[in-house]
Amino acid sequence: MGKNPTQFDLSGLTDDKALAIAAYGEAVAAYRYIVLGEKSHTEDLKAAFRQMVQTEYNQRDTLQKLLSQLFPSACFYLTSRDKAMVCVGPRLLDARDDARFDEAMRLTIASEKRSISFYNRYLPIAHDQRVARTFSQFAADGLLRVRDLRLLFQSAGKQINESCPIIPR
C-alpha cells in the first residue's frame, strides 16, 4: 500500500512545509470522503461521509490559515515524496463496486493512519507551538476518525485488513 512512514526523514522539514503537506493530506481526505459518500449504498454511510468531508475541510482551512498567518509568503510545490508522507495510494479512488469500495476504504484508513503518524513524528521538531498544538489535536482527531471508519466498515458487514501502522510520538 505504499512506503513505510518511518522511512520518511522529517528532520529537514520546516513548519511552513509541514503545514503545506498536512493541508494537502486533509484536502485529499475530504475529496476521498466525497467519493465514498457518493458511492455509498445507505443513507447512514452517506451522512457519515458528509460529516467527515466537513471535518476534513475545516482542518484543511485551519492549516492554511495558520500557514498564511505564520508564513504569508510561503509557496510550495509538493513532490510525490511530500504527498506520500500523508497519503497512501492514488488521490482519485475508484469505489464503483463493492470490491473497489472495500479497497477505497482500506486506502482511506491507511491514509488517515499515515497522516496521524506524520503529525506525531513532526511534533518534536515543530518550531512554533501553534503548529505543535494543531498537529497534536489533528493526530488525536485522526485516531477517532480511524475508529469511526472501522466501525462504519464493520457495520456494513465488511472485514478490513490494515497494513499501515500508526507511528507514535
Short mmCIF file of C-alpha atoms in Angstrom, two decimals:
data_model
loop_
_atom_site.label_atom_id
_atom_site.label_comp_id
_atom_site.label_asym_id
_atom_site.label_seq_id
_atom_site.Cartn_x
_atom_site.Cartn_y
_atom_site.Cartn_z
CA MET A 1 0.00 0.00 0.00
CA GLY A 2 2.91 2.33 -0.03
CA LYS A 3 6.09 3.37 1.63
CA ASN A 4 6.55 2.78 5.35
CA PRO A 5 6.09 6.16 7.10
CA THR A 6 9.19 5.59 9.22
CA GLN A 7 11.26 5.78 6.03
CA PHE A 8 10.42 9.46 5.58
CA ASP A 9 13.04 11.72 7.13
CA LEU A 10 11.21 14.71 8.57
CA SER A 11 14.29 16.33 10.12
CA GLY A 12 14.77 18.69 7.16
CA LEU A 13 11.18 19.91 7.17
CA THR A 14 10.30 23.39 8.32
CA ASP A 15 6.98 24.38 9.86
CA ASP A 16 5.80 26.06 6.66
CA LYS A 17 6.42 22.99 4.52
CA ALA A 18 4.95 20.68 7.17
CA LEU A 19 1.78 22.80 7.22
CA ALA A 20 1.56 22.68 3.42
CA ILE A 21 1.97 18.89 3.40
CA ALA A 22 -0.63 18.50 6.15
CA ALA A 23 -3.11 20.76 4.31
CA TYR A 24 -2.65 18.64 1.19
CA GLY A 25 -3.42 15.48 3.18
CA GLU A 26 -6.59 16.99 4.63
CA ALA A 27 -7.74 18.14 1.18
CA VAL A 28 -7.20 14.67 -0.29
CA ALA A 29 -9.04 13.09 2.62
CA ALA A 30 -12.03 15.40 2.06
CA TYR A 31 -12.09 14.54 -1.62
CA ARG A 32 -11.96 10.82 -0.86
CA TYR A 33 -14.85 11.11 1.59
CA ILE A 34 -16.87 12.87 -1.11
CA VAL A 35 -16.26 9.93 -3.46
CA LEU A 36 -17.06 7.36 -0.77
CA GLY A 37 -20.23 9.23 0.18
CA GLU A 38 -21.39 9.35 -3.43
CA LYS A 39 -20.81 5.61 -3.85
CA SER A 40 -22.34 4.55 -0.53
CA HIS A 41 -25.45 2.40 -0.61
CA THR A 42 -27.02 3.55 2.65
CA GLU A 43 -28.08 6.94 3.97
CA ASP A 44 -26.17 6.29 7.21
CA LEU A 45 -22.91 5.89 5.31
CA LYS A 46 -23.63 8.92 3.14
CA ALA A 47 -24.34 11.06 6.21
CA ALA A 48 -21.19 9.83 8.00
CA PHE A 49 -19.04 10.64 4.98
CA ARG A 50 -20.65 14.09 4.57
CA GLN A 51 -19.69 14.85 8.18
CA MET A 52 -16.14 13.65 7.56
CA VAL A 53 -15.90 15.86 4.47
CA GLN A 54 -16.81 18.90 6.55
CA THR A 55 -14.32 17.94 9.27
CA GLU A 56 -11.50 17.50 6.75
CA TYR A 57 -12.28 20.81 5.05
CA ASN A 58 -12.30 22.55 8.44
CA GLN A 59 -8.93 21.03 9.27
CA ARG A 60 -7.51 22.00 5.88
CA ASP A 61 -8.76 25.55 6.37
CA THR A 62 -7.22 25.69 9.85
CA LEU A 63 -3.86 24.58 8.45
CA GLN A 64 -4.00 27.03 5.55
CA LYS A 65 -4.95 29.89 7.85
CA LEU A 66 -2.07 29.07 10.20
CA LEU A 67 0.28 28.82 7.23
CA SER A 68 -0.77 32.23 5.91
CA GLN A 69 -0.52 33.81 9.37
CA LEU A 70 2.91 32.44 10.20
CA PHE A 71 4.40 32.38 6.70
CA PRO A 72 2.49 34.82 4.47
CA SER A 73 4.85 34.43 1.51
CA ALA A 74 5.12 30.62 1.65
CA CYS A 75 4.54 28.83 -1.63
CA PHE A 76 5.36 25.19 -2.24
CA TYR A 77 5.42 22.66 -4.99
CA LEU A 78 4.78 19.36 -3.25
CA THR A 79 6.67 16.40 -4.66
CA SER A 80 5.33 12.86 -4.82
CA ARG A 81 7.52 12.11 -1.78
CA ASP A 82 5.94 15.02 0.13
CA LYS A 83 2.45 13.82 -0.73
CA ALA A 84 3.29 10.24 0.26
CA MET A 85 4.05 11.45 3.78
CA VAL A 86 0.30 11.87 4.37
CA CYS A 87 -1.43 9.78 1.69
CA VAL A 88 -1.48 6.14 0.67
CA GLY A 89 -2.44 5.25 -2.89
CA PRO A 90 -3.76 7.46 -5.66
CA ARG A 91 -5.62 10.67 -4.91
CA LEU A 92 -8.58 9.54 -7.01
CA LEU A 93 -10.32 6.49 -5.59
CA ASP A 94 -12.42 4.09 -7.61
CA ALA A 95 -15.37 2.98 -5.48
CA ARG A 96 -17.86 1.99 -8.17
CA ASP A 97 -18.50 -1.57 -6.91
CA ASP A 98 -18.18 -3.50 -3.65
CA ALA A 99 -14.63 -4.75 -4.24
CA ARG A 100 -13.39 -1.31 -5.24
CA PHE A 101 -15.31 0.34 -2.40
CA ASP A 102 -13.58 -2.01 0.05
CA GLU A 103 -10.17 -1.13 -1.38
CA ALA A 104 -11.04 2.58 -1.29
CA MET A 105 -11.92 2.24 2.40
CA ARG A 106 -8.62 0.45 3.08
CA LEU A 107 -6.66 3.22 1.34
CA THR A 108 -8.61 5.87 3.20
CA ILE A 109 -7.95 4.28 6.59
CA ALA A 110 -4.28 3.77 5.69
CA SER A 111 -4.02 7.44 4.69
CA GLU A 112 -5.66 8.58 7.93
CA LYS A 113 -3.12 6.50 9.83
CA ARG A 114 -0.27 7.86 7.72
CA SER A 115 -1.40 11.43 8.48
CA ILE A 116 -1.58 10.64 12.20
CA SER A 117 1.96 9.28 12.02
CA PHE A 118 3.12 12.40 10.16
CA TYR A 119 1.60 14.67 12.79
CA ASN A 120 3.07 12.65 15.66
CA ARG A 121 6.53 12.41 14.12
CA TYR A 122 6.67 16.13 13.33
CA LEU A 123 5.60 17.26 16.82
CA PRO A 124 9.07 17.03 18.46
CA ILE A 125 10.68 19.14 15.73
CA ALA A 126 7.95 21.76 15.30
CA HIS A 127 9.40 25.22 15.91
CA ASP A 128 6.17 27.07 16.59
CA GLN A 129 3.93 25.94 19.44
CA ARG A 130 0.80 26.72 17.40
CA VAL A 131 1.93 24.20 14.79
CA ALA A 132 2.67 21.62 17.50
CA ARG A 133 -0.71 22.16 19.19
CA THR A 134 -2.57 21.91 15.89
CA PHE A 135 -0.72 18.75 14.86
CA SER A 136 -1.30 17.20 18.28
CA GLN A 137 -5.04 17.91 18.05
CA PHE A 138 -5.28 16.64 14.47
CA ALA A 139 -3.46 13.41 15.41
CA ALA A 140 -5.99 12.82 18.19
CA ASP A 141 -8.88 13.66 15.85
CA GLY A 142 -7.45 11.28 13.27
CA LEU A 143 -7.45 8.40 15.74
CA LEU A 144 -11.14 8.99 16.37
CA ARG A 145 -11.78 9.08 12.63
CA VAL A 146 -9.93 5.77 12.13
CA ARG A 147 -12.11 4.26 14.84
CA ASP A 148 -15.23 5.65 13.16
CA LEU A 149 -14.14 4.33 9.77
CA ARG A 150 -13.53 0.88 11.21
CA LEU A 151 -16.99 0.93 12.80
CA LEU A 152 -18.57 2.05 9.52
CA PHE A 153 -16.80 -0.71 7.68
CA GLN A 154 -17.90 -3.30 10.23
CA SER A 155 -21.48 -2.03 10.29
CA ALA A 156 -21.56 -2.57 6.53
CA GLY A 157 -20.61 -6.20 7.17
CA LYS A 158 -17.03 -5.79 5.97
CA GLN A 159 -13.83 -7.12 7.45
CA ILE A 160 -10.79 -4.92 6.98
CA ASN A 161 -7.17 -5.98 6.97
CA GLU A 162 -4.98 -2.98 7.70
CA SER A 163 -1.30 -2.92 6.99
CA CYS A 164 -0.34 0.69 7.57
CA PRO A 165 0.88 1.19 11.15
CA ILE A 166 0.45 4.32 13.24
CA ILE A 167 3.79 5.73 14.35
CA PRO A 168 3.53 7.05 17.93
CA ARG A 169 5.03 10.29 19.16
#
